[in-house]
GROMACS .gro file of C-alpha atoms in nm:
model
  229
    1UNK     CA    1   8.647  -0.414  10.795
    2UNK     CA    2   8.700  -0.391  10.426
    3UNK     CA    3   8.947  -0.082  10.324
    4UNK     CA    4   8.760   0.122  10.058
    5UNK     CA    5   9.078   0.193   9.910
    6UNK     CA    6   9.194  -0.145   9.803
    7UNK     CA    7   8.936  -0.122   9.526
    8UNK     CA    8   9.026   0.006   9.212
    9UNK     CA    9   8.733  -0.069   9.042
   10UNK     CA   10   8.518   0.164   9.351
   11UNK     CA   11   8.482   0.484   9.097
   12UNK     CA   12   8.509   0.392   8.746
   13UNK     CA   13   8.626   0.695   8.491
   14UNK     CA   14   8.467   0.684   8.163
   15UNK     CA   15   8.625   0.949   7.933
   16UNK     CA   16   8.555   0.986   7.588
   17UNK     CA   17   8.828   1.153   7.376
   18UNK     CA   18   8.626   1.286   7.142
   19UNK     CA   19   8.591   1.642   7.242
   20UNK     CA   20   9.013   1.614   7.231
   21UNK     CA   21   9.014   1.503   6.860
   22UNK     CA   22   8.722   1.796   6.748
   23UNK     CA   23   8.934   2.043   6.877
   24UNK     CA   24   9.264   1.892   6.718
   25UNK     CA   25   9.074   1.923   6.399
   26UNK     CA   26   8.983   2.260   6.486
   27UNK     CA   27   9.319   2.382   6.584
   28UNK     CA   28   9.408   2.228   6.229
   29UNK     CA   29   9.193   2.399   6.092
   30UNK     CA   30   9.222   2.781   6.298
   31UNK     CA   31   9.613   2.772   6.229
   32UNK     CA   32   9.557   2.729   5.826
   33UNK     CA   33   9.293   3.009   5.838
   34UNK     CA   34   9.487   3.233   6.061
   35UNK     CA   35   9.842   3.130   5.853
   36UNK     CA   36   9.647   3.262   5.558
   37UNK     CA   37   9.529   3.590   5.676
   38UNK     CA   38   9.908   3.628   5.825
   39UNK     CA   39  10.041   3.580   5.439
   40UNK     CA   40   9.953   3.924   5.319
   41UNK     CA   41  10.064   4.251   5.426
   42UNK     CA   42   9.836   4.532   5.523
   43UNK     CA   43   9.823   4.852   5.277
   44UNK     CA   44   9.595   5.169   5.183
   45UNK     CA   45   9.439   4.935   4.886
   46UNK     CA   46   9.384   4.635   5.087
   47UNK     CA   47   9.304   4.719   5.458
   48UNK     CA   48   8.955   4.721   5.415
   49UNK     CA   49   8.979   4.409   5.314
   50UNK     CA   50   9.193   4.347   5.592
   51UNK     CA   51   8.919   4.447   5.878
   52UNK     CA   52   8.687   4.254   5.689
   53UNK     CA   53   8.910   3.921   5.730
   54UNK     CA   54   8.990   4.057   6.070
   55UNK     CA   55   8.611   4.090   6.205
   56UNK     CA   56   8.543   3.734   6.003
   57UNK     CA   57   8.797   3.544   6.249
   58UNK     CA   58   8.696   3.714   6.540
   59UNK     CA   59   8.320   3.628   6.474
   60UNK     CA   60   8.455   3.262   6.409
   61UNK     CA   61   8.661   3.271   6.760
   62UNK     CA   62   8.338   3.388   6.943
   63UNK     CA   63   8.110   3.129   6.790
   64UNK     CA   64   8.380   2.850   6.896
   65UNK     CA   65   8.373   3.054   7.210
   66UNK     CA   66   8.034   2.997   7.310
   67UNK     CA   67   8.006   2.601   7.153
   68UNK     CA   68   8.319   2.593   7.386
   69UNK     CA   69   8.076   2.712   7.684
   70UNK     CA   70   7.777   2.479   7.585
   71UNK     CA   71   8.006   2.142   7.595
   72UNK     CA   72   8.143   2.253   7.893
   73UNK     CA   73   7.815   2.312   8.066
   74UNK     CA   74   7.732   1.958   7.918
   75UNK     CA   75   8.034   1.771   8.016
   76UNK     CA   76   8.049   1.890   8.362
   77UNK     CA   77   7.720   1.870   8.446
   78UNK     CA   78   7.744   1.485   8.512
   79UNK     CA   79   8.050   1.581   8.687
   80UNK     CA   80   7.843   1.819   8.897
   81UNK     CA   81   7.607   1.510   8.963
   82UNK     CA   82   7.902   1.267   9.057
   83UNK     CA   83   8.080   1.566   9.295
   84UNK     CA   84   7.721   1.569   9.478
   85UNK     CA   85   7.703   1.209   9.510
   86UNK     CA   86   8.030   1.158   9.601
   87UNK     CA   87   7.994   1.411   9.897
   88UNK     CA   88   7.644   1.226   9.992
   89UNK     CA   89   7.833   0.885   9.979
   90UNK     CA   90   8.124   1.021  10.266
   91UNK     CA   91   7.916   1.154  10.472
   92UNK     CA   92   7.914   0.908  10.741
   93UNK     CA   93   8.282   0.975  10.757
   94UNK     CA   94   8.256   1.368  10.803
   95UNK     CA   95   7.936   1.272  11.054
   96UNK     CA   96   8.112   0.989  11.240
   97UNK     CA   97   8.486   1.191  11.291
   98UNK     CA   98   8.291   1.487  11.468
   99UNK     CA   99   8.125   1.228  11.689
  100UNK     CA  100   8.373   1.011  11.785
  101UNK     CA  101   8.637   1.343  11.833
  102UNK     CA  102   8.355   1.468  12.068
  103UNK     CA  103   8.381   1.149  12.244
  104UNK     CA  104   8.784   1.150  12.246
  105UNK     CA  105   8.795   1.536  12.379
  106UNK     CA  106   8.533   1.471  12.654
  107UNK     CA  107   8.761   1.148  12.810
  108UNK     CA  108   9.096   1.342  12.745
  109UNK     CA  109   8.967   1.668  12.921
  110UNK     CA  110   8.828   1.428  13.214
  111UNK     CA  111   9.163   1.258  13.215
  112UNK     CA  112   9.350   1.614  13.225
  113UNK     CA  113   9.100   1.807  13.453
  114UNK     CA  114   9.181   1.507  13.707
  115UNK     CA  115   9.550   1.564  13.638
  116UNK     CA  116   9.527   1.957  13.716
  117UNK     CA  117   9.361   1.884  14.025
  118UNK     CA  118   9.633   1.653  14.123
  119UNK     CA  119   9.849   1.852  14.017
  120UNK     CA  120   9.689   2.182  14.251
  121UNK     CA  121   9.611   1.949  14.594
  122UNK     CA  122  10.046   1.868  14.544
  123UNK     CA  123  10.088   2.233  14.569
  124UNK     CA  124   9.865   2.377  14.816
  125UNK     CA  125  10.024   2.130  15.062
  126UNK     CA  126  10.388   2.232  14.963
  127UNK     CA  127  10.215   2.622  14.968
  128UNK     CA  128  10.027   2.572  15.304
  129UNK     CA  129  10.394   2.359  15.459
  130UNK     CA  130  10.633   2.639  15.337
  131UNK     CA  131  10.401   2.958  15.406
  132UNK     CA  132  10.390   3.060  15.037
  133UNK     CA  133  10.050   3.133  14.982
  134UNK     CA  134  10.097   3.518  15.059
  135UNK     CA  135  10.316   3.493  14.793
  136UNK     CA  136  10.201   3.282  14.466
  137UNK     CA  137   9.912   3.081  14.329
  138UNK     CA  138   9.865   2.764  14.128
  139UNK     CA  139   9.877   2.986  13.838
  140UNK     CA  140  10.190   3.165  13.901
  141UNK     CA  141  10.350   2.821  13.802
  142UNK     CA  142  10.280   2.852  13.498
  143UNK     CA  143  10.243   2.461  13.422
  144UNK     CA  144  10.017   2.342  13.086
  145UNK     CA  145   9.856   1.980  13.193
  146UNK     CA  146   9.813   1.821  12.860
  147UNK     CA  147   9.759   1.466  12.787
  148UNK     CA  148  10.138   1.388  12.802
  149UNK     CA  149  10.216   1.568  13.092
  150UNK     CA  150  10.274   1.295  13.344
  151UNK     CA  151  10.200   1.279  13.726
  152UNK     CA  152  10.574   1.292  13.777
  153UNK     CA  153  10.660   1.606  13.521
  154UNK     CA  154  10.381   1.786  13.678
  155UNK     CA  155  10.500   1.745  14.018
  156UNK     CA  156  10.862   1.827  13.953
  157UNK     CA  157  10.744   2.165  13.834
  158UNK     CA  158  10.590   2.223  14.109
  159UNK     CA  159  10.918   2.111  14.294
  160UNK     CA  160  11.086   2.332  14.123
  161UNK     CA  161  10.919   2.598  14.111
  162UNK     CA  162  10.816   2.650  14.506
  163UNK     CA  163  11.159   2.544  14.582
  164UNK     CA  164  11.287   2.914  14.356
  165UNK     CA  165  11.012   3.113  14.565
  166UNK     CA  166  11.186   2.953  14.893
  167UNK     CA  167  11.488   3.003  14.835
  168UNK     CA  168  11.431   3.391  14.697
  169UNK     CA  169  11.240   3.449  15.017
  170UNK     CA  170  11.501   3.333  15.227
  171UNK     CA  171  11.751   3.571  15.079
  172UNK     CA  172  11.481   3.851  15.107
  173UNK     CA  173  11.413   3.813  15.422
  174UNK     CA  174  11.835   3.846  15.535
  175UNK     CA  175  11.828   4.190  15.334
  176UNK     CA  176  11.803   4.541  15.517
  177UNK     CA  177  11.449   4.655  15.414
  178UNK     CA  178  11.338   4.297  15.374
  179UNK     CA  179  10.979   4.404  15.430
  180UNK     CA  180  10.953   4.701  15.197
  181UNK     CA  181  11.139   4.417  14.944
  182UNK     CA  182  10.835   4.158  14.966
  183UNK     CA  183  10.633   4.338  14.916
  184UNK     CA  184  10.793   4.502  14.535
  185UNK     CA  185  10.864   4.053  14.496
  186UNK     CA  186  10.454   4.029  14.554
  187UNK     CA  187  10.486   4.223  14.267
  188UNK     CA  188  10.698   4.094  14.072
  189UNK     CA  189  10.804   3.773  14.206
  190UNK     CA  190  11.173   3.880  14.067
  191UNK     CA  191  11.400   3.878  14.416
  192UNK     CA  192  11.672   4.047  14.184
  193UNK     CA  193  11.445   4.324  14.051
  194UNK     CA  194  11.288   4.359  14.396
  195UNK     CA  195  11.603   4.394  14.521
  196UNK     CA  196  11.696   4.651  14.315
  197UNK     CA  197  11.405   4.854  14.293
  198UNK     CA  198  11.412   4.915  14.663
  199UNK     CA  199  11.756   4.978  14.692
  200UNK     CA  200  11.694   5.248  14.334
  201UNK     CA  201  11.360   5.382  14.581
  202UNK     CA  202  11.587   5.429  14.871
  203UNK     CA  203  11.887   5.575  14.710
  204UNK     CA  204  11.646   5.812  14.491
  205UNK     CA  205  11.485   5.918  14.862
  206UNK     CA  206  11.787   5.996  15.024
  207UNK     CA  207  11.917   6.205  14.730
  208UNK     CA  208  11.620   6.406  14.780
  209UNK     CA  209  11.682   6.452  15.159
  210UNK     CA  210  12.010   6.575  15.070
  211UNK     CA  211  11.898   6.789  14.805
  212UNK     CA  212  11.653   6.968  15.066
  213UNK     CA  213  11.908   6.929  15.270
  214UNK     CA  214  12.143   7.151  15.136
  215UNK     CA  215  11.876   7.370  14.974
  216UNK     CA  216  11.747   7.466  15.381
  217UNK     CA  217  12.112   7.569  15.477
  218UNK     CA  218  12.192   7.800  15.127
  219UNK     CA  219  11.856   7.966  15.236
  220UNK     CA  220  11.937   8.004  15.583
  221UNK     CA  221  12.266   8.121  15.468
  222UNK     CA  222  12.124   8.353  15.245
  223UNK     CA  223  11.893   8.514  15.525
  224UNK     CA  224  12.220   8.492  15.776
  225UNK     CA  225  12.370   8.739  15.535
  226UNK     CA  226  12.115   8.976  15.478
  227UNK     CA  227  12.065   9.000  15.854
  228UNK     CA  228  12.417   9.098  15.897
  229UNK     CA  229  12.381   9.346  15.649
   0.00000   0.00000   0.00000
């Protein structure tokens, strides 16, 4: 296939420098007439004639102004032409790209759909083998199949994650409480923080029990007193 871009002689500029060279006249000619009206000074007995030279340049500037705007309009409506063309002529390359990525993201998403169910079938039988499916998902893993995610990498997350849940459920289940606790690492899945919010639950409980505790026997105490009285 011939590369477009090995030939220089594809799009041809043509540039004229004429336009340049009027207006390097004109400048020529602008800085003598504007050096001129800069020569005098400005008094009582001339300013009049001063706003006169003043509005005569200004009328000059907006007449260059809008010749300025009318060769502009003419040079770049070719250009206008050649942009259109130009975006007619690459067209196939804008049209092909969206077909053939269509084509690429249809076989990768096959490829990585047939990954992810690999990838769930490995851990519902390490789930259904280690009894963890009262306690996380697929999801809970948290793993991202993407094209370079091998069968291997997958699987070792798995690995390692199940093998964290096991090994937090073990030490769970050898706590006081250990039922109360699964059920906050349900939760949470956070053995640490289910841990601890148990044991915060149970020490906040028995506080209260004291506190009621001792509030019953000032009252009783209380109505001892006044009895006796």
């Amino acid at each position: 296939m011939e590369n477009l871009n090995e030939s220089r002689e594809l799009i041809v500029i043509n540039q004229l420098p004429i336009i340049e060279e009027q207006l390097a006249q004109a400048k020529l000619m602008i800085d003598e007439r504007t050096s001129a009206a800069l020569e005098g000074t400005c008094t009582e007995e001339n300013y009049k004639a001063v706003k006169s030279l003043r509005a005569a340049l200004n009328k000059e500037k907006k007449e260059l102004d809008a010749r300025y705007k009318a060769v502009m309009e003419e040079v770049t409506a070719p250009l206008k032409i050649v942009q259109n063309k130009y975006k007619e002529c690459v067209s196939g390359y804008v049209e092909a790209d969206s077909i053939l990525k269509n084509r690429i993201n249809m076989v990768e998403n096959e490829i990585k759909s047939r990954k992810e169910k690999e990838a769930r079938e490995y851990f519902d039988e390490i789930a259904a083998s280690e009894n963890l499916g009262d306690y996380i998902s697929f999801e809970d893993v948290g793993i991202k199949v993407t094209m370079a995610a091998s069968r291997k990498s997958l699987r070792t997350a798995i690995d390692e994650y199940t093998a964290r849940v096991i090994c937090d459920l073990a030490m769970i289940k050898s706590q006081d409480n250990a039922d109360e606790i699964l059920v906050e690492y349900k939760r949470t899945l956070n053995a640490s923080e289910a841990i601890l919010t148990v044991q915060n639950r149970r020490r906040a409980i028995a506080e209260e029990r004291r506190r009621r505790e001792e509030e019953r026997e000032r009252i009783e105490q209380e109505q001892l007193r006044r009895y006796e009285m």
